[in-house]
mmCIF file of C-alpha atoms in Angstrom:
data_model
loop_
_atom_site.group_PDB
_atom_site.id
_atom_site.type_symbol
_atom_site.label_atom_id
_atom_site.label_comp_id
_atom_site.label_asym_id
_atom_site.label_seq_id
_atom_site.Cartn_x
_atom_site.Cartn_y
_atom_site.Cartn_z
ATOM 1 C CA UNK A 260 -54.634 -20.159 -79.904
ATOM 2 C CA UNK A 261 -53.700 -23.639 -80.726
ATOM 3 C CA UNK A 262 -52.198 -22.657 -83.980
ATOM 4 C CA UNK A 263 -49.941 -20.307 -81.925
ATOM 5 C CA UNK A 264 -48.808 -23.050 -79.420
ATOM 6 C CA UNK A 265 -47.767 -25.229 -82.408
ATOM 7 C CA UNK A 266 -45.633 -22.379 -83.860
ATOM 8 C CA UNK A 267 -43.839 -21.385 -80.871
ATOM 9 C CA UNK A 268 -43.114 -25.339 -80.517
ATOM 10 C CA UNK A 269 -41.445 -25.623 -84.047
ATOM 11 C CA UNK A 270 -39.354 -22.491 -83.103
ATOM 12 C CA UNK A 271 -35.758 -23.118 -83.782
ATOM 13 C CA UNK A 272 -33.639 -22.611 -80.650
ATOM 14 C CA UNK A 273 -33.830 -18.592 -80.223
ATOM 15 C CA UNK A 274 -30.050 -18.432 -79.451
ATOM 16 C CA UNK A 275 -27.043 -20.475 -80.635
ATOM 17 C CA UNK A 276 -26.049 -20.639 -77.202
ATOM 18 C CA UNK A 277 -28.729 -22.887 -76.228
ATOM 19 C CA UNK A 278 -27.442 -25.806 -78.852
ATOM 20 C CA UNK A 279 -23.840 -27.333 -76.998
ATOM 21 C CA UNK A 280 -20.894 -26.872 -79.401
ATOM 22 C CA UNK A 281 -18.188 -28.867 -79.178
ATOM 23 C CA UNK A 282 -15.776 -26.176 -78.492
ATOM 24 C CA UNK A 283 -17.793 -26.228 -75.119
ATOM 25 C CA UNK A 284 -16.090 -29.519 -73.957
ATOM 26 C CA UNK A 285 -14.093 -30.275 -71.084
ATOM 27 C CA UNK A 286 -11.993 -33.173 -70.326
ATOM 28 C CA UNK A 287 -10.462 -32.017 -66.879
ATOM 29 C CA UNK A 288 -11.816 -29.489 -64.440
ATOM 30 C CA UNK A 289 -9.566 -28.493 -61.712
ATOM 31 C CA UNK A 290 -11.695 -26.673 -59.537
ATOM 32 C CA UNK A 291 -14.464 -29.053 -57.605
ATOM 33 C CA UNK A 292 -15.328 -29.835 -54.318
ATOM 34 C CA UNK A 293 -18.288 -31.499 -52.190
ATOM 35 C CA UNK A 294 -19.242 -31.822 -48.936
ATOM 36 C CA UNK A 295 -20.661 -28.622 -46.590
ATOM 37 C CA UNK A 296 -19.269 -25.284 -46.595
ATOM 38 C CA UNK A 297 -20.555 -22.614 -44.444
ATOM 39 C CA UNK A 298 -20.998 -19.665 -46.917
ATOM 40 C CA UNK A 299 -23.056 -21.965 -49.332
ATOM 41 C CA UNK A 300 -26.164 -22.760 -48.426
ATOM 42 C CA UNK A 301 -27.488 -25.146 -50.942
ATOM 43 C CA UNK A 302 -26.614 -28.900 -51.895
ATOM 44 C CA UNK A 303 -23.136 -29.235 -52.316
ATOM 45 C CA UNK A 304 -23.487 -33.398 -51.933
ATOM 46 C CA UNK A 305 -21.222 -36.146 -53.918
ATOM 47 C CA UNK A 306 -24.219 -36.845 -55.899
ATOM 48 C CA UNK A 307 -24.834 -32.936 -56.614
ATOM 49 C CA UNK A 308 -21.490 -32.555 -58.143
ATOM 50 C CA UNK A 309 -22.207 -35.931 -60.270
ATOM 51 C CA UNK A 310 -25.658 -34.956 -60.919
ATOM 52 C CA UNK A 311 -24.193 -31.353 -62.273
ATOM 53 C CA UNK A 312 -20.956 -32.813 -64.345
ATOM 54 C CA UNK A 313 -23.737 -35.354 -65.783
ATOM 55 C CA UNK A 314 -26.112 -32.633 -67.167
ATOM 56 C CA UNK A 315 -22.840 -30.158 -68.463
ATOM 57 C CA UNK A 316 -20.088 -30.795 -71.246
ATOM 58 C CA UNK A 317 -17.321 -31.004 -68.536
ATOM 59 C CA UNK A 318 -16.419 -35.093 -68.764
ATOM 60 C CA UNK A 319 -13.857 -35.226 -65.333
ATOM 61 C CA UNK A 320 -12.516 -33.752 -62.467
ATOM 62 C CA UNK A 321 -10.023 -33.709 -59.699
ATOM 63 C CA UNK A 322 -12.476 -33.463 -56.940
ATOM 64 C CA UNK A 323 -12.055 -33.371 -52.801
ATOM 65 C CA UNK A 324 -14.093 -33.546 -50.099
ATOM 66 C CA UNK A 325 -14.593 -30.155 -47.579
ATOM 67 C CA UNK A 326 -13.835 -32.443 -44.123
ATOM 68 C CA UNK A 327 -9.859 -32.107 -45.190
ATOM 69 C CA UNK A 328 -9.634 -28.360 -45.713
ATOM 70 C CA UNK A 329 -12.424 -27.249 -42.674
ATOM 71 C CA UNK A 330 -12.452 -30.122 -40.437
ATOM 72 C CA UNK A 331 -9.731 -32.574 -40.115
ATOM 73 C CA UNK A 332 -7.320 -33.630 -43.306
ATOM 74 C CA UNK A 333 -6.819 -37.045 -42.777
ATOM 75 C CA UNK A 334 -10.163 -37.961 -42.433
ATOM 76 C CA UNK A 335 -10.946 -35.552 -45.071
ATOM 77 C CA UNK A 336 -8.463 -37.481 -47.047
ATOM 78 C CA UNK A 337 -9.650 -40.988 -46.383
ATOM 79 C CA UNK A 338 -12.949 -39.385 -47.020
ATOM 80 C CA UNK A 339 -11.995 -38.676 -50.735
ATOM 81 C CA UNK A 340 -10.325 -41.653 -51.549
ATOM 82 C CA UNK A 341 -13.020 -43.546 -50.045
ATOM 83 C CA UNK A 342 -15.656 -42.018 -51.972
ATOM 84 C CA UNK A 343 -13.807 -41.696 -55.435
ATOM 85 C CA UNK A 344 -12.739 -44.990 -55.702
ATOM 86 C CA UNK A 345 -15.163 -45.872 -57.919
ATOM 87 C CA UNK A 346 -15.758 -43.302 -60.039
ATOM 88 C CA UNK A 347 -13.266 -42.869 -62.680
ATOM 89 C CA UNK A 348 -14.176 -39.417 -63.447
ATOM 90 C CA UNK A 349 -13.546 -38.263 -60.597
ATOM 91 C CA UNK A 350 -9.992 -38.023 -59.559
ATOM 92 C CA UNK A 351 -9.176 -37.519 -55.957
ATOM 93 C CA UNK A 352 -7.173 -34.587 -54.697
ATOM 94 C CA UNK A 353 -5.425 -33.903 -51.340
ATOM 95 C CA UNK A 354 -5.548 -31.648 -48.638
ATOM 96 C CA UNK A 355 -3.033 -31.139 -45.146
ATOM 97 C CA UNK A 356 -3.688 -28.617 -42.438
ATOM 98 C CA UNK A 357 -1.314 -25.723 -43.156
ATOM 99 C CA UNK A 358 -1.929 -24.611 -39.614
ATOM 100 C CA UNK A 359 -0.350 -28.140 -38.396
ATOM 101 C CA UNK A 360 2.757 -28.088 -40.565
ATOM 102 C CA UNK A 361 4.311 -30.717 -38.035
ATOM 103 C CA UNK A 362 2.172 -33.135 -38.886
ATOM 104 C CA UNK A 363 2.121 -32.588 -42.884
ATOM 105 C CA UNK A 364 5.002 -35.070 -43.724
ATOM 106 C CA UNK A 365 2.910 -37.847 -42.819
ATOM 107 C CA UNK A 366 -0.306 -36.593 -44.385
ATOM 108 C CA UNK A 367 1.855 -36.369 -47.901
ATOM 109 C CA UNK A 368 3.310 -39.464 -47.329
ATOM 110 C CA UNK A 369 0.160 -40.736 -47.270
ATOM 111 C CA UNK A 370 -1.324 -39.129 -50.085
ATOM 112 C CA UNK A 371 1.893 -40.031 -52.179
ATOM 113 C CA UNK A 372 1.276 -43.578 -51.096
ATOM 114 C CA UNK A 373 -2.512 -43.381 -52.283
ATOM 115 C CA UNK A 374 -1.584 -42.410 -55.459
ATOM 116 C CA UNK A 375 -2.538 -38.726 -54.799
ATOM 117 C CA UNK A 376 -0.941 -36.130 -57.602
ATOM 118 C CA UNK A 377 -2.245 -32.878 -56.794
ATOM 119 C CA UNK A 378 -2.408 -30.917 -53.448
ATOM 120 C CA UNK A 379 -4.897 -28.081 -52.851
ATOM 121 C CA UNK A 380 -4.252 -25.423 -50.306
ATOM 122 C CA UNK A 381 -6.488 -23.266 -48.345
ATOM 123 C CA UNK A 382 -4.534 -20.246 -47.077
ATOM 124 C CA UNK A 383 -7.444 -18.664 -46.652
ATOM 125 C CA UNK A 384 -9.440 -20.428 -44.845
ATOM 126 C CA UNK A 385 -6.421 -21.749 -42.618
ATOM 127 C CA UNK A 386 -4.949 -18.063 -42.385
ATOM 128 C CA UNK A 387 -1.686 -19.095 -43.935
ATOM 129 C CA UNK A 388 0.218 -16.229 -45.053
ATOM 130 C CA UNK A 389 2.627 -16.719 -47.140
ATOM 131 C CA UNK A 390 5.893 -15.622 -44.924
ATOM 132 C CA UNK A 391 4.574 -18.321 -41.780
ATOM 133 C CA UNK A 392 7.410 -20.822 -41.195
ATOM 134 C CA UNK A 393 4.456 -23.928 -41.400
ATOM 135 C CA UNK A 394 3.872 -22.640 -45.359
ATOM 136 C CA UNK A 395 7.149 -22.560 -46.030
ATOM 137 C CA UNK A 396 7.249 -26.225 -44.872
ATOM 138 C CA UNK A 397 4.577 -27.584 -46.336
ATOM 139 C CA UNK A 398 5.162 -26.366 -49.591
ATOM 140 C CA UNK A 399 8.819 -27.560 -49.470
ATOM 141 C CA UNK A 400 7.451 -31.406 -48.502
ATOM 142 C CA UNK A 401 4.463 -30.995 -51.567
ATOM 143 C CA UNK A 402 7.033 -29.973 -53.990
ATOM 144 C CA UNK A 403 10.311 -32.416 -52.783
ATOM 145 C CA UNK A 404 7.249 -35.295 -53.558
ATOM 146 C CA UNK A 405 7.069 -33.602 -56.695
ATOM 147 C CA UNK A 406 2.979 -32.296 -56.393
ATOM 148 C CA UNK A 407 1.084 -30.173 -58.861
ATOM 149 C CA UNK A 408 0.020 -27.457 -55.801
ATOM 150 C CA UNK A 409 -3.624 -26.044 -56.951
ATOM 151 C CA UNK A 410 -3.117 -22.942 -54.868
ATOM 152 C CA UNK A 411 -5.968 -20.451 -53.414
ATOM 153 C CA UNK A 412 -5.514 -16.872 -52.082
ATOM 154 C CA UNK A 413 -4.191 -14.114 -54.273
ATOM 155 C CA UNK A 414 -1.289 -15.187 -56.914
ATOM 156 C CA UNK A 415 0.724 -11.642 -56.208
ATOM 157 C CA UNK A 416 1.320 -12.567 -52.947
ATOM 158 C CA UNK A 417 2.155 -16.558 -53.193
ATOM 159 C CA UNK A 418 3.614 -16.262 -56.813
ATOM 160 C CA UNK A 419 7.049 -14.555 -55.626
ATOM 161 C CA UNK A 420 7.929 -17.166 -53.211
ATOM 162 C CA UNK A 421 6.817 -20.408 -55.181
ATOM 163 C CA UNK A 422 9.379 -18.826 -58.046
ATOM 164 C CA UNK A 423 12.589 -20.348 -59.084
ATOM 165 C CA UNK A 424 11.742 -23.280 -57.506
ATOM 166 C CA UNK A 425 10.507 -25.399 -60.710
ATOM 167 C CA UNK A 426 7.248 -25.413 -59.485
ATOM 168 C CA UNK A 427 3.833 -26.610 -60.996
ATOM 169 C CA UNK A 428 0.775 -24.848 -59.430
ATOM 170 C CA UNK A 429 -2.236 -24.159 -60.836
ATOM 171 C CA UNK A 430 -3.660 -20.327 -59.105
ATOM 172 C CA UNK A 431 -7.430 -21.177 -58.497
ATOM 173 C CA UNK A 432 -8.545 -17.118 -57.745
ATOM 174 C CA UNK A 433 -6.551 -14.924 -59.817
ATOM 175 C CA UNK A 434 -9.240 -12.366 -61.004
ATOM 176 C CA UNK A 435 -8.974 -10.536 -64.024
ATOM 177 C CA UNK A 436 -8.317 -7.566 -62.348
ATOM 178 C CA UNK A 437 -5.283 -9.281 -61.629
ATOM 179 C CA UNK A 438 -4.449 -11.050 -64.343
ATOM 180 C CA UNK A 439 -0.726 -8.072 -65.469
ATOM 181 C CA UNK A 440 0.438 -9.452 -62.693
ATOM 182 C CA UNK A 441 0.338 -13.238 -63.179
ATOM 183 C CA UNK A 442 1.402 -12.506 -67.034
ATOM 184 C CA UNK A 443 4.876 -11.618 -65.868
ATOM 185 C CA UNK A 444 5.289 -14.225 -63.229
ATOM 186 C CA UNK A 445 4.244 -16.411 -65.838
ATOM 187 C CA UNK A 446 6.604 -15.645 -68.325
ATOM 188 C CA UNK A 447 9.448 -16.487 -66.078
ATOM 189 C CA UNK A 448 7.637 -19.557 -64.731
ATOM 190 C CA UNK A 449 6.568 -22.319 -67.342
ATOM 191 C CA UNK A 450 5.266 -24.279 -64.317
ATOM 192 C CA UNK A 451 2.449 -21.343 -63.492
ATOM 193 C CA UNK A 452 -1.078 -21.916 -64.635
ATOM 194 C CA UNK A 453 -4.223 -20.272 -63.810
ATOM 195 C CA UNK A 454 -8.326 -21.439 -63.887
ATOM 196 C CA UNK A 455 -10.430 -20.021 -66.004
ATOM 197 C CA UNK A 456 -13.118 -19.424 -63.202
ATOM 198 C CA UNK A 457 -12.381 -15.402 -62.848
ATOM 199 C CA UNK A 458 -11.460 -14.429 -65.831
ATOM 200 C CA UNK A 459 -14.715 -13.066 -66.827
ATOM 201 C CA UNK A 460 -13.152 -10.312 -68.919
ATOM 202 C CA UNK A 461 -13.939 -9.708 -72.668
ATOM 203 C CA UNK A 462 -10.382 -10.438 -73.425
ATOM 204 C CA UNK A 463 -9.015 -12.641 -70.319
ATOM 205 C CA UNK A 464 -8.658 -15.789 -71.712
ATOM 206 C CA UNK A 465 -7.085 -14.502 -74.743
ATOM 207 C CA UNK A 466 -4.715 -12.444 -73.092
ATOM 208 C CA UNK A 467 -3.333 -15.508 -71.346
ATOM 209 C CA UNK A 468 -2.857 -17.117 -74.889
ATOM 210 C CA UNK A 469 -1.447 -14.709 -76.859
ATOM 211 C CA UNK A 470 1.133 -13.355 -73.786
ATOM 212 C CA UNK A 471 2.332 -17.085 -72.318
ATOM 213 C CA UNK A 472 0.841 -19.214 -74.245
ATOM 214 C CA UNK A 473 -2.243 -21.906 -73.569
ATOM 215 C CA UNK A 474 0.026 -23.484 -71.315
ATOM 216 C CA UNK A 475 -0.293 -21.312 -68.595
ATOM 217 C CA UNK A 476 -4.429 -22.046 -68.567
ATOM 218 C CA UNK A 477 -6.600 -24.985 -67.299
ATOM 219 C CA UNK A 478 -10.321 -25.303 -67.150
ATOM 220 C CA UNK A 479 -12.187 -24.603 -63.473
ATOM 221 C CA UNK A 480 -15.420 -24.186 -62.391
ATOM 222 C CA UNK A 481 -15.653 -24.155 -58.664
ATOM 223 C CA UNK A 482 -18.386 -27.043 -59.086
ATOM 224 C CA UNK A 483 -21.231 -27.334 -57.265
ATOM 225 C CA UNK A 484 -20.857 -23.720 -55.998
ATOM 226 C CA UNK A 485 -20.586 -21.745 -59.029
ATOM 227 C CA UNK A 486 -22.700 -22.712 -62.739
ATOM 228 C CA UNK A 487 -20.619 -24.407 -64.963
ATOM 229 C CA UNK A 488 -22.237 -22.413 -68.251
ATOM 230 C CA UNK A 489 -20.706 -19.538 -68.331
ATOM 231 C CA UNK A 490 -17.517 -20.936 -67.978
ATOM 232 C CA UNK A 491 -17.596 -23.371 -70.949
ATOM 233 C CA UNK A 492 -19.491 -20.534 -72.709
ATOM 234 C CA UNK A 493 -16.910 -18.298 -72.372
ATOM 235 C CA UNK A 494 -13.990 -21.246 -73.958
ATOM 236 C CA UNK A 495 -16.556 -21.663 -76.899
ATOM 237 C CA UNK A 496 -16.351 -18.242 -77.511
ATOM 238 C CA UNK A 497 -12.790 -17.451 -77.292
ATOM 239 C CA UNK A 498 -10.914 -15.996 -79.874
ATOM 240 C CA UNK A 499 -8.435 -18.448 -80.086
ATOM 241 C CA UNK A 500 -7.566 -21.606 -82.405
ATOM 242 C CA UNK A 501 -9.224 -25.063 -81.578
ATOM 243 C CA UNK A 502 -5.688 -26.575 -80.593
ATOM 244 C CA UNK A 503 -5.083 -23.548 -77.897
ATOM 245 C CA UNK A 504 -8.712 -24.382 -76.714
ATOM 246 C CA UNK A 505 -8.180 -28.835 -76.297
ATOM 247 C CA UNK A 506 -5.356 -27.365 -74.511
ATOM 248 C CA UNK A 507 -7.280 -25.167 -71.493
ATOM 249 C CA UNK A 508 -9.990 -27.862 -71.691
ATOM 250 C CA UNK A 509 -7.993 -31.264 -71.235
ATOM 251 C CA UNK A 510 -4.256 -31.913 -72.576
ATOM 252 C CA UNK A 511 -2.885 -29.112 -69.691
ATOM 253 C CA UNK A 512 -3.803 -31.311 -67.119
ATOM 254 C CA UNK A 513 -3.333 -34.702 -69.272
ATOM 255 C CA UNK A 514 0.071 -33.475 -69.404
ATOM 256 C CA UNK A 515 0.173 -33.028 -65.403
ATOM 257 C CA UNK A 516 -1.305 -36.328 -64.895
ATOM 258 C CA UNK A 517 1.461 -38.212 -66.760
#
């Protein structure tokens, strides 16, 4: 029995999955959040999300807290700048009440004042469609202050109207399902970019390389709600060149930043 015990011990890993790669690195994900949401019952804390990026090849991300999008967005702001101030990795993105489009010129002044690049919208949860007048608004303040807009809700139906308009936003739930559709907005619009967190297909991520270009893709996880694994998994494995894959994982949003 003991003899047994030592074998299975001096095992090799059973799958090369287990052993990180390289290729599995991340230098900016997109697509994290903290704080309480109702649908997710589990820890969703600051020190979750740092306990999570510690323990996973991802090395920063542009983070917020959930008091801006369900609660009230300039506390929710403050909240995130507050908190983020000292940690580096961690870079702090935005938030203003779609619903309150009056008061969103002083919310992005603020945020433009802080320092604050990137502005993430919550159509959903705020029931912003995209034809409302307060949309309209507070997309035209985000991009005249010349914001990357990291955009929820589905891309066929806030692509069309963010087009022309030299744009940068970053779709956070395009599905690959979806993913014809976003191909030809995206080969009119070099600002368009899309996570990686839903394109599960075989052949997702590749189809986004080979049809725009690595460009048009950034790393997101969707941290501490959804695992981070299968999502640098899936970049290892890509069929793509190591350049194309530096490019989803880090110098997209490097790019963004400067």
């Amino acid at each position: 029995m003991s003899t047994s015990t030592t074998v299975e011990y001096d095992r090799p890993p059973a799958y090369d999955w287990l052993t990180p790669s390289p290729r599995e690195q991340v230098g900016w994900d997109v697509d994290v959040l903290y704080g309480p949401w109702p649908r997710h019952h589990r820890d969703a804390s600051l020190a979750e999300v740092h306990r999570r990026l510690d323990r996973s090849p991802v090395c920063g991300a542009l983070a917020l807290s959930t008091r801006g999008p369900l609660f009230d967005d300039r506390a929710g702001n403050e909240e995130t700048l507050r908190d983020l101030a000292d940690c580096p990795e961690l870079l702090p993105v935005g938030t203003v009440d779609v619903r309150d489009a009056m008061t969103a010129e002083d919310r992005l002044d603020e945020l433009a004042a802080a320092g604050v690049r990137f502005l993430r919208l919550f159509t959903v949860e705020q029931a912003a469609d995209p034809g409302f007048p307060g949309y309209r608004r507070v997309v035209d303040l985000a991009l005249a202050r010349g914001m990357v807009l990291l955009h929820d809700g589905d891309p066929r139906r806030y692509g069309p109207p963010l087009m022309d308009r030299g744009a940068d936003v970053v779709f956070l739930d395009l599905h690959a399902y979806l993913l014809a559709d976003f191909l030809l907005m995206a080969r009119e619009e070099p600002g368009f970019r899309v996570t990686t967190r839903m394109l599960s297909g075989p052949d997702s991520v590749e189809r986004v390389v080979h049809a725009v270009g690595a460009r048009h893709l950034v790393f997101g996880s969707r941290t501490p709600f959804m695992d981070i694994s299968p999502l640098t998994l899936r970049l290892r494995y890509a069929d793509i060149s190591d350049d194309e894959r530096d490019a989803i994982a880090t110098r997209n949003i490097e790019e963004l930043l400067s």
